[in-house]
Every structure is written in structure tokens, then in C-alpha cells.
Short mmCIF file of C-alpha atoms in Angstrom, two decimals:
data_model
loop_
_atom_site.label_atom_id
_atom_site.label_comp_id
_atom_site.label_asym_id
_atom_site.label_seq_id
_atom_site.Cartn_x
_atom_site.Cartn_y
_atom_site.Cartn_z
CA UNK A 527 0.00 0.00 0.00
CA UNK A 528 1.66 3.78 -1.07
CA UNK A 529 2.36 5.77 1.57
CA UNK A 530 0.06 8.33 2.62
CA UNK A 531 0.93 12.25 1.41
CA UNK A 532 1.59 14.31 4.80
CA UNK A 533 -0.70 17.58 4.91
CA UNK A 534 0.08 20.72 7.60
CA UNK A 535 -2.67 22.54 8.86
CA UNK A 536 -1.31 26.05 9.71
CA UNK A 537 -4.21 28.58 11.31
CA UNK A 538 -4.05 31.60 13.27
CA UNK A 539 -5.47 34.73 12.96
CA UNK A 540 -5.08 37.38 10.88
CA UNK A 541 -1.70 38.89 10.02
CA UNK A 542 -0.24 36.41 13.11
CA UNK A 543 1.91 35.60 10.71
CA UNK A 544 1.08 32.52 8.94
CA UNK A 545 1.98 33.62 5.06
CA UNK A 546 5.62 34.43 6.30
CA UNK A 547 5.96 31.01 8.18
CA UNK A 548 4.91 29.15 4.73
CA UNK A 549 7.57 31.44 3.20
CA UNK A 550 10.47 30.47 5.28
CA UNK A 551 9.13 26.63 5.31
CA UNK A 552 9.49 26.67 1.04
CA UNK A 553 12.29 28.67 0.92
CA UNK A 554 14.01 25.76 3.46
CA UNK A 555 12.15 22.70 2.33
CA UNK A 556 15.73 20.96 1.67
CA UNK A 557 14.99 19.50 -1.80
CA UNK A 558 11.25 18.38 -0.65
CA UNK A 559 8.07 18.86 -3.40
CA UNK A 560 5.97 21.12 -0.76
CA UNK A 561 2.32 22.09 -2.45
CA UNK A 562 0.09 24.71 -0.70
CA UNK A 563 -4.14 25.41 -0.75
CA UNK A 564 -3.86 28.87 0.24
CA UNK A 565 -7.64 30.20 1.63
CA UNK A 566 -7.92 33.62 1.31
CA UNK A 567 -10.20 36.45 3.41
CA UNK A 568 -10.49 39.42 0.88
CA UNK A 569 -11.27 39.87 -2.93
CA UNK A 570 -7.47 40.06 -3.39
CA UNK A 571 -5.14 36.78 -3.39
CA UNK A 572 -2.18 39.01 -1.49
CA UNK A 573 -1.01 35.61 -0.08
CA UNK A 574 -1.34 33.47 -2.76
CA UNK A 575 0.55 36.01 -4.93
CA UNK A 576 3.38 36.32 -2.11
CA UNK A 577 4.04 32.78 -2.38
CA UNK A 578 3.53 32.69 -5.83
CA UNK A 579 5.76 35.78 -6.05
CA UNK A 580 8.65 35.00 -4.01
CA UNK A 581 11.30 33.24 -6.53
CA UNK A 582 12.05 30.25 -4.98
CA UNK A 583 13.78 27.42 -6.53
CA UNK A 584 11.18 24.49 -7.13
CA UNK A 585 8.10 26.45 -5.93
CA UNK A 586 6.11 26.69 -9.36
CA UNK A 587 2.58 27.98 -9.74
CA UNK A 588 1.07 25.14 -10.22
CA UNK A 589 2.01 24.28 -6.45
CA UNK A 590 0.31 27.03 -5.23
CA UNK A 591 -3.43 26.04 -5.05
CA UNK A 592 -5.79 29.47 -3.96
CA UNK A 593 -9.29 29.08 -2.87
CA UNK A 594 -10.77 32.50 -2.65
CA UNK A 595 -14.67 31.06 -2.50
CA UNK A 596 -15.02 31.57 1.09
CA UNK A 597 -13.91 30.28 4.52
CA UNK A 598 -12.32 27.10 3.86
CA UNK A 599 -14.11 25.19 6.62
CA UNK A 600 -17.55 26.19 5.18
CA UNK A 601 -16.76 25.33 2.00
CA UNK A 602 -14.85 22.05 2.26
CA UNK A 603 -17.14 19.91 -0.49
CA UNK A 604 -17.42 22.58 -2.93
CA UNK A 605 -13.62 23.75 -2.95
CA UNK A 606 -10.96 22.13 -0.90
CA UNK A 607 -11.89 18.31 -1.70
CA UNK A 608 -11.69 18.99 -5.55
CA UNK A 609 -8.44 21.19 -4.67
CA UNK A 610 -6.16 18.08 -2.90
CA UNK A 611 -7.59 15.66 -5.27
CA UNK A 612 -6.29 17.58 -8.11
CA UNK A 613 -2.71 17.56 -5.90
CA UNK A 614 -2.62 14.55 -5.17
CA UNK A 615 -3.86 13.00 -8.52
CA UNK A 616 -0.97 15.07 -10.52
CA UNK A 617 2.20 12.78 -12.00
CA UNK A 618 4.49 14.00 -9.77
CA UNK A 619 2.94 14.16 -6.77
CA UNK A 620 3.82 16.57 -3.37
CA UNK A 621 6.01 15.18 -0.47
CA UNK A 622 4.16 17.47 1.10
CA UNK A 623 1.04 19.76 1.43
CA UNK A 624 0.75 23.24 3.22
CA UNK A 625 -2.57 24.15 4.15
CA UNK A 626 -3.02 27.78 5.41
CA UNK A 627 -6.69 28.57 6.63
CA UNK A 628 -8.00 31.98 6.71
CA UNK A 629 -7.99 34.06 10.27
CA UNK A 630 -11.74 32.94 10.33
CA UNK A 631 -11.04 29.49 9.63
CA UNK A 632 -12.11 26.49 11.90
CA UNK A 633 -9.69 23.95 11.83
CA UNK A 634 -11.89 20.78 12.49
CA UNK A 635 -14.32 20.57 9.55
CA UNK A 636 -11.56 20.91 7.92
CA UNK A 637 -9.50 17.85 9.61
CA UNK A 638 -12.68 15.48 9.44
CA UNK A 639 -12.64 16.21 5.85
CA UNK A 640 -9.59 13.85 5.92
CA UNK A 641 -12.07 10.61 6.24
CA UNK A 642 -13.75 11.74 3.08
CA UNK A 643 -13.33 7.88 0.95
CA UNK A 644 -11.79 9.93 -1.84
CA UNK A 645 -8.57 11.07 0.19
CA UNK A 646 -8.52 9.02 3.62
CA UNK A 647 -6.74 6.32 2.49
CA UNK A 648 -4.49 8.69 0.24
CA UNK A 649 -3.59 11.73 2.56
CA UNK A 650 -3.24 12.29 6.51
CA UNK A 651 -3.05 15.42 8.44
CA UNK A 652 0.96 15.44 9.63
CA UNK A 653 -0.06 18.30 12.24
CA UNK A 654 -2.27 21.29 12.99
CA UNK A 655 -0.35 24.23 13.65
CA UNK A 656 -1.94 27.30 15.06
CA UNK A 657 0.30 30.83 15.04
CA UNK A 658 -0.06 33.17 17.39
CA UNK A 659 0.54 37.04 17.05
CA UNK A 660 2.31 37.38 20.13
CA UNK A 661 2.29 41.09 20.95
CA UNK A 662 -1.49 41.13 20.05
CA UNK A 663 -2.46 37.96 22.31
CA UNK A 664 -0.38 39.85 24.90
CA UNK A 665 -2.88 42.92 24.40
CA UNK A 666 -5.85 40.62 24.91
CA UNK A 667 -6.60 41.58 20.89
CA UNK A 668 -7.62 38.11 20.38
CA UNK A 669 -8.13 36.14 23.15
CA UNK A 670 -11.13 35.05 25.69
CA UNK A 671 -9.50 35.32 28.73
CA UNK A 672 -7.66 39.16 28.06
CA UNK A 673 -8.56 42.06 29.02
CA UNK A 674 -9.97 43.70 25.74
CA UNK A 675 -12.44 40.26 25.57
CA UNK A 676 -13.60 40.58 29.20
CA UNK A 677 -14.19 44.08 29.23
CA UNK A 678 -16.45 43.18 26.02
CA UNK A 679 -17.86 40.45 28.27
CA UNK A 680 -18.82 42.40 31.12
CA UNK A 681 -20.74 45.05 28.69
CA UNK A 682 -23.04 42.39 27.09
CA UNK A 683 -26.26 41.92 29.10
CA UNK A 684 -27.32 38.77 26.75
CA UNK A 685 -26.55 35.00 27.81
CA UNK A 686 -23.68 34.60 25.69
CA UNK A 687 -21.01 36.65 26.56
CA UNK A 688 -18.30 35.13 24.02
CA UNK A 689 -17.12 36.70 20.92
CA UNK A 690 -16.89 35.22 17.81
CA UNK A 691 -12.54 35.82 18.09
CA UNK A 692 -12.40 34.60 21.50
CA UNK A 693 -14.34 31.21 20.26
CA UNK A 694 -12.34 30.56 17.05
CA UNK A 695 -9.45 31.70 19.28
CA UNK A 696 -10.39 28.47 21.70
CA UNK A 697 -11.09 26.13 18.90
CA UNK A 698 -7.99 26.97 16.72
CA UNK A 699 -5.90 26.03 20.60
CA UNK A 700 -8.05 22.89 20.89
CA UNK A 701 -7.25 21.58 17.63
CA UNK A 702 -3.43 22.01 17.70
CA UNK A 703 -0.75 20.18 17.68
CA UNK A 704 1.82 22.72 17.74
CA UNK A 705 1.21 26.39 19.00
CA UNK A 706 3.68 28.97 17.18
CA UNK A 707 4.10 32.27 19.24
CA UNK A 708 5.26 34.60 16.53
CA UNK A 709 6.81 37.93 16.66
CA UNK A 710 8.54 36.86 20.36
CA UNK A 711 11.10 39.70 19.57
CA UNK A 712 8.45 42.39 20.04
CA UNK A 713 7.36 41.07 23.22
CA UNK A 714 10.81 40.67 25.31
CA UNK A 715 12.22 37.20 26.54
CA UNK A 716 10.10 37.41 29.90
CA UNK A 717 6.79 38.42 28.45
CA UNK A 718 7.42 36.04 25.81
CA UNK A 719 8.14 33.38 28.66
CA UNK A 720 4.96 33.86 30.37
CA UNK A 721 3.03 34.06 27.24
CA UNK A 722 4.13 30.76 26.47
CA UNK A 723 3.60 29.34 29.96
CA UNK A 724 0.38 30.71 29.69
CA UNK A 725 -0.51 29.19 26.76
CA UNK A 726 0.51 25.64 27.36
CA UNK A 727 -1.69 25.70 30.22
CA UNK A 728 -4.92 26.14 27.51
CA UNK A 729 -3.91 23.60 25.14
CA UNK A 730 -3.67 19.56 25.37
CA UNK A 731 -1.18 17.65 27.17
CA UNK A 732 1.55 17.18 24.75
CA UNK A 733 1.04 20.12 22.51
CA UNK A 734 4.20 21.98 21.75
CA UNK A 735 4.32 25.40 22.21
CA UNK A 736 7.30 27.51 20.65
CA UNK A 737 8.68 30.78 20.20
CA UNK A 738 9.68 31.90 16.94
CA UNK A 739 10.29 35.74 14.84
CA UNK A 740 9.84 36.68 11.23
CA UNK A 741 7.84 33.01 11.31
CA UNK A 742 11.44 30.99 10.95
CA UNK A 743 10.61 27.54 12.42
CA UNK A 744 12.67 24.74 10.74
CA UNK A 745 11.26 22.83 8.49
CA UNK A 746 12.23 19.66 10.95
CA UNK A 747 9.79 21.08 13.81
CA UNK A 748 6.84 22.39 11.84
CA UNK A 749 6.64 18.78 9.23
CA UNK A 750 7.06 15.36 10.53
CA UNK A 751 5.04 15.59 13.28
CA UNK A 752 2.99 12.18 12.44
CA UNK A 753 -0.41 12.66 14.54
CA UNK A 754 -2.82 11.52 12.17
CA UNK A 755 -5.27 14.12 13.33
CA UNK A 756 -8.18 12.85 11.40
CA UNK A 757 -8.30 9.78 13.37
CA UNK A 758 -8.19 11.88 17.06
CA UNK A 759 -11.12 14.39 16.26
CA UNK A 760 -12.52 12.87 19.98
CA UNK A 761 -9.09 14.89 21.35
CA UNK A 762 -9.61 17.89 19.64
CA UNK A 763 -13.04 18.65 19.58
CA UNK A 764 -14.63 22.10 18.82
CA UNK A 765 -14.94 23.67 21.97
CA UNK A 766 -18.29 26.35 21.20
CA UNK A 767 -19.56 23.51 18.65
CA UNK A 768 -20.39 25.37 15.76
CA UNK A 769 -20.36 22.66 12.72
CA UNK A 770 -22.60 19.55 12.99
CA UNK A 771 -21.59 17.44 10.24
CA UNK A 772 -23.71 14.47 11.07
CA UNK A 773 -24.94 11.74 8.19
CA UNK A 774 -28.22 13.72 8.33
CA UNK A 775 -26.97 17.25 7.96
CA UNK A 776 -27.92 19.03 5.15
CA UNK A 777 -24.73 20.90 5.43
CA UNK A 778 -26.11 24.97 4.59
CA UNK A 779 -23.10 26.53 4.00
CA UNK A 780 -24.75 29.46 4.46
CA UNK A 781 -25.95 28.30 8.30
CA UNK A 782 -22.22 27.01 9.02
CA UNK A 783 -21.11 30.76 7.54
CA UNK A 784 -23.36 32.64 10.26
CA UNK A 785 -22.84 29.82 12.85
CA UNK A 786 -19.29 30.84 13.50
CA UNK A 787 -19.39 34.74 13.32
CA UNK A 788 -18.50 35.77 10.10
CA UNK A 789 -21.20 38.37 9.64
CA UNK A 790 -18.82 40.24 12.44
CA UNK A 791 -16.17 41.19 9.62
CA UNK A 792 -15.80 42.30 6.20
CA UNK A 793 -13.10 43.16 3.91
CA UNK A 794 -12.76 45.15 0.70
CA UNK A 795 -10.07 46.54 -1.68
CA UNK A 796 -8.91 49.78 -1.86
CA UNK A 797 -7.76 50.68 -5.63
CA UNK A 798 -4.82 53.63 -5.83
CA UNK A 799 -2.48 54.91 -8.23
CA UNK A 800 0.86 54.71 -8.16
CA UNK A 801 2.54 55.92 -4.52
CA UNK A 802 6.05 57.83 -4.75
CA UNK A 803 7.46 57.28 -0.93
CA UNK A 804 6.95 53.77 0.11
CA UNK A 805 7.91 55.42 3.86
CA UNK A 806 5.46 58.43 3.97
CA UNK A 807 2.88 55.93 2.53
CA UNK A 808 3.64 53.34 5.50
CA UNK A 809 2.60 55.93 7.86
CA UNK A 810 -0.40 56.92 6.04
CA UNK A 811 -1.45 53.47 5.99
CA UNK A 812 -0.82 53.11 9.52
CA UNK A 813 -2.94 56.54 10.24
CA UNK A 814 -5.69 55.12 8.73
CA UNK A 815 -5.27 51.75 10.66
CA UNK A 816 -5.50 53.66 14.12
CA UNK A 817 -8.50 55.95 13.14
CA UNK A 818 -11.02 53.21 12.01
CA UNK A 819 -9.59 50.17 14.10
CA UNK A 820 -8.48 48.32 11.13
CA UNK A 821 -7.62 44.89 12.03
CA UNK A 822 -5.44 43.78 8.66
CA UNK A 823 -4.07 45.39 5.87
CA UNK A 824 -2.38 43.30 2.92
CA UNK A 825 -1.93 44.40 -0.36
CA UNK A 826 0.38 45.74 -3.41
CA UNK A 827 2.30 49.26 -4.26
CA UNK A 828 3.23 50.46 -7.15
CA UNK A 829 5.83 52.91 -6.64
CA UNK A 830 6.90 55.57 -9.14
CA UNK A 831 10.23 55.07 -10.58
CA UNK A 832 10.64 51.49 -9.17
CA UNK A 833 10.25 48.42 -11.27
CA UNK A 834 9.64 46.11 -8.57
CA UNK A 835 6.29 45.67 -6.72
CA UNK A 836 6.06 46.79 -2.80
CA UNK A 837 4.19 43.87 -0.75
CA UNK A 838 2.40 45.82 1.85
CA UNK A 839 1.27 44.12 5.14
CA UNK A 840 -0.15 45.27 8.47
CA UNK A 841 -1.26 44.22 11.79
CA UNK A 842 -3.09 46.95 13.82
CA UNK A 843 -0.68 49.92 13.68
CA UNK A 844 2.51 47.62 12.47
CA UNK A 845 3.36 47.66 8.64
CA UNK A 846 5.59 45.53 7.15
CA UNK A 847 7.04 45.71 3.73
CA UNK A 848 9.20 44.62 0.97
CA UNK A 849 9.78 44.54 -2.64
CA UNK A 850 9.49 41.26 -3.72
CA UNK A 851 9.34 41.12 -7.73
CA UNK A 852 9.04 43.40 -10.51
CA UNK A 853 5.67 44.46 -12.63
CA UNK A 854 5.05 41.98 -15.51
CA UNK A 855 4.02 43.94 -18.91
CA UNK A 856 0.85 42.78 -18.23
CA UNK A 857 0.41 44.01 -14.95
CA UNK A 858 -1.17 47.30 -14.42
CA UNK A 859 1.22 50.04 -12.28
CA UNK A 860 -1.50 50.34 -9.65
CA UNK A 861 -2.27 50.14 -5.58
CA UNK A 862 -4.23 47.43 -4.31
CA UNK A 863 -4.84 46.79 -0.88
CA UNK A 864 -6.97 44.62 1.00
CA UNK A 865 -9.06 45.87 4.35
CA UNK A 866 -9.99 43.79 6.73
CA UNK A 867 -12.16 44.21 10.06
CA UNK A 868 -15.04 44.20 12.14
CA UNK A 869 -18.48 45.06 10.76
CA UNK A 870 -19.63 48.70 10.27
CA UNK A 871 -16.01 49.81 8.51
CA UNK A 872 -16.51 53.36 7.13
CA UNK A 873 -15.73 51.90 3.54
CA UNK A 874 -15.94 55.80 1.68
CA UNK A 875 -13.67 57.47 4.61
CA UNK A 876 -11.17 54.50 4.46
CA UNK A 877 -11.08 54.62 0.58
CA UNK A 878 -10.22 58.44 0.67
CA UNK A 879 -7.60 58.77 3.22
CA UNK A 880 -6.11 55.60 1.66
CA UNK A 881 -6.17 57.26 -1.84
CA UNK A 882 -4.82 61.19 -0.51
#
């Protein structure tokens, strides 16, 4: 009997950090075939293009899979079945697959879609690994148990006093098998400490949690990690129970959509000419963030007299960014960026102090 193809699970929030983690694993995959299913949050595949994007020996398009259709756990029939079949059914087929979920991703529908006859006795879930944003967890930006989540708590007068973050937040820990606490050089070696300590006393005996900056984990931690997830769903279980995907289900995508909070984001893109200092722009961007509590920013620059293309990416107040190819002929010279937060976004303010 072949051997079964190994598949990662990598969730997390948004901008915690997940993209650049992916990044470093390719970029290090010591001669291994690694294939990603990239599930985007946004009109704009900004992740799926940085991978795509970054010029790394053996990564080819066709290993880069996007699925842009909606939350990946909501949609795991319609788009991520047909996606790994078409992976794993290819001549040459992976060592390896990459899955990264979107911030507002569930990771168990998504592991019990490993029994599906088609793949179980093909594929197996290697690991679930959930990254962290480290300075944000610290600031109880997405968490149950901090401060900004209690003090939402103790304002809401109905019986259930959990937010939709807080939830996935529990069910992304529950399902793990390794935690990555990214961006531990923001935080300081003792905060980072007690982070850590903190969160190994959430998550199931046995789970490794790590530190880790810039996402660089070696490829000998993060694959290899042999759990078979699909087969220990009893371990993991959702915590706030928000998929039933019983023999009788009629499995509404639409119900399993509202069922885990999505209705309490949205995201749109932001369309700009050319920008002509990537520095002044960064703090524009970052100006913006702060006045309309922005929760993620990705996108792409064009900036006048420079051939290559600016990757743009921020967290809250923190941008990040690089040039990471040049313009193809047949790419418009333009600005795209993706914005990304909670419901009730002034869309028409955003859009002009993004375009001044």
C-alpha cells in the first residue's frame, strides 16, 4: 500500500503571521516537493501572490493552489476536496502539502474532511499548527480570557457573553498540535516566557508550544510531526460547537457561515495609483489603521520610478514591507490593498484617506 501524502494545517489569525511562516518553510524545504491550498479572506489573493511571487527554486505555480470562495471550513465539499484531489492526482505528486486557513477558519471541519473515501486512504493530516501574534495575544486583541475580551464580556447583558474571536481563538488552541508564538522579539524574553507558559496551560497535554520571529521555524519542527489528526477528532473537539456534520446534515453553507461569526467582519479593496514614498505611505497606511480600528491590511504598491512591486502588510498599527518582484508587462502600475475588520467599517472614509 503507497504511503500516505503528509498535509500541515497552519491557522491563526489574521496577520499572526502565517503567510511568512509558509515562506520560510518553502524557501528551506531541503529539496522536498511542498504544495500549498492557500484560503484567502479578501477579494485580493495578497497571499497566494506572495508565495507565488517569491522566486524560490522548485516552488512553481502550479504548487500554489488558492481558494478565494469563502472560509475554507464552510466550503470544504465545494472547494478544498476537488483542490487536494487535483494535488494529489498530478504525476508528480507533493512530499508534502501546506494548508493555510484563513484568520476565520475552523480547523476541524476541515480535519474530518480527511475521512472523506476519496482522500482518507491517500492523505493524513501530519499536524495542525496554530500561530499566534504574540504582541497582540499579549494585548488581549484576540483572546477570551484578556482584558480587551472581558471588558467586552462584562458590557453584554445577553446570555452569551463570548465573541466570535475569543471562540475561534479556543477552537484553533483545541485543535493544535503545535502552538507557534510569533513575533517573540516584540514582546521581550520574559513576556514572551509567560506568554508561552500561559498558553501551554490552555492547550492539550503534549502540545508543543514555541517561540519563533519573522515566522522561521525549521522545516524539521513544523513537518514530521505524524499525529494523524483525522483519526483523534474525539481529542480535539470544537470547543463552542459550531459545525454539525452528522450523516443527516444538510450541510447549509450558508448556516455554518453565520454559525461561526462571520457576519462580524468584512473586507474590501482599496484601488490607488501609483505611490512615490513607500515610507510616507507606510505611515499613512498606519494613520488610517488607528482611526477606524483596522484589524489587517495586505496588499500591493506600485511605486513611481521602481520596477519592482512593494508587498504591503499590516497588523493593527505595524506595517511591514518589501519589494518582492518586478511588474510583468501585463500588470497594471496600480495600488491594491486589501481591508480587513469588524463590521460597520466606514468603507468611503477609508477609501479616501487611503487614496490622498
Amino acid at each position: 500500500m503507497a504511503q500516505k501524502i503528509p498535509a500541515t494545517v497552519v491557522t491563526g489569525f489574521l496577520g499572526a503571521g502565517k503567510t511568512t511562516l509558509i515562506r520560510h518553510l518553502v524557501e528551506n524545504a531541503n529539496g522536498k516537493r511542498i504544495a500549498l491550498i492557500i484560503n484567502e479572506f479578501g477579494d485580493l489573493g495578497v497571499d497566494g501572490e506572495i508565495l507565488k511571487g517569491c522566486g524560490i527554486e522548485g516552488c512553481k505555480d502550479e504548487d500554489v493552489v488558492e481558494l478565494s470562495n469563502g472560509c475554507i471550513c464552510c466550503t470544504v465539499a465545494e472547494d478544498f476536496l476537488p483542490a487536494i484531489q487535483k494535488l494529489i492526482d498530478r504525476d508528480e505528486a507533493p512530499d508534502h502539502i501546506v494548508i493555510e486557513t484563513s484568520g476565520l477558519a475552523l480547523p476541524q471541519p476541515l480535519v474530518r474532511a480527511f475521512n472523506w473515501p476519496d482522500i482518507r486512504t491517500r492523505v493524513t493530516v501530519d499536524g495542525v499548527v496554530a500561530v499566534v501574534d504574540g504582541p497582540a495575544l499579549s494585548e488581549g486583541r484576540f483572546a477570551a480570557n484578556e482584558a480587551a475580551v472581558d471588558a467586552q464580556r462584562e458590557a453584554d447583558d445577553t446570555i452569551d457573553h463570548e465573541t466570535p474571536l475569543s471562540e475561534l481563538f479556543e477552537d484553533q488552541l483545541a485543535c493544535a498540535d503545535m502552538v507557534v508564538v510569533n513575533k517573540a522579539d516584540l514582546l521581550g524574553s520574559a513576556a514572551a516566557g509567560a506568554l508561552t507558559e500561559k498558553l501551554r496551560g490552555e492547550v492539550r497535554k503534549g502540545v508543543s508550544v514555541l517561540h519563533s520571529e519573522m515566522g522561521v521555524v525549521d522545516s524539521a519542527v513544523l513537518l514530521g510531526l505524524g499525529m494523524g489528526a483525522e483519526e483523534d477528532m474525539d481529542g480535539r473537539h470544537e470547543v463552542h460547537h459550531h459545525h454539525h456534520h452528522d450523516d443527516d446534515d444538510d450541510h447549509d453553507d450558508h448556516d455554518h457561515e453565520h454559525a461561526h461569526g462571520h457576519d462580524e467582519f468584512e473586507s474590501f479593496v482599496v484601488t490607488r495609483t501609483e505611490i512615490v514614498d513607500p515610507a510616507a505611505f507606510a505611515e499613512q497606511v498606519a494613520e488610517v489603521i488607528r482611526a477606524h480600528d483596522i484589524l489587517r491590511l495586505k496588499g500591493f504598491a506600485a511605486v513611481s520610478g521602481k520596477p519592482m512591486r512593494l508587498t504591503v502588510q499590516a497588523v493593527g498599527p505595524r506595517i511591514d514591507s518589501y519589494f518582492d518582484r518586478p511588474f510583468t508587462a501585463q500588470e497594471t502600475r496600480e495600488t491594491r490593498l486589501v481591508v480587513i475588520g469588524q463590521a460597520g467599517l466606514d468603507r468611503l472614509a477609508i477609501e479616501k484617506a487611503l487614496a490622498a
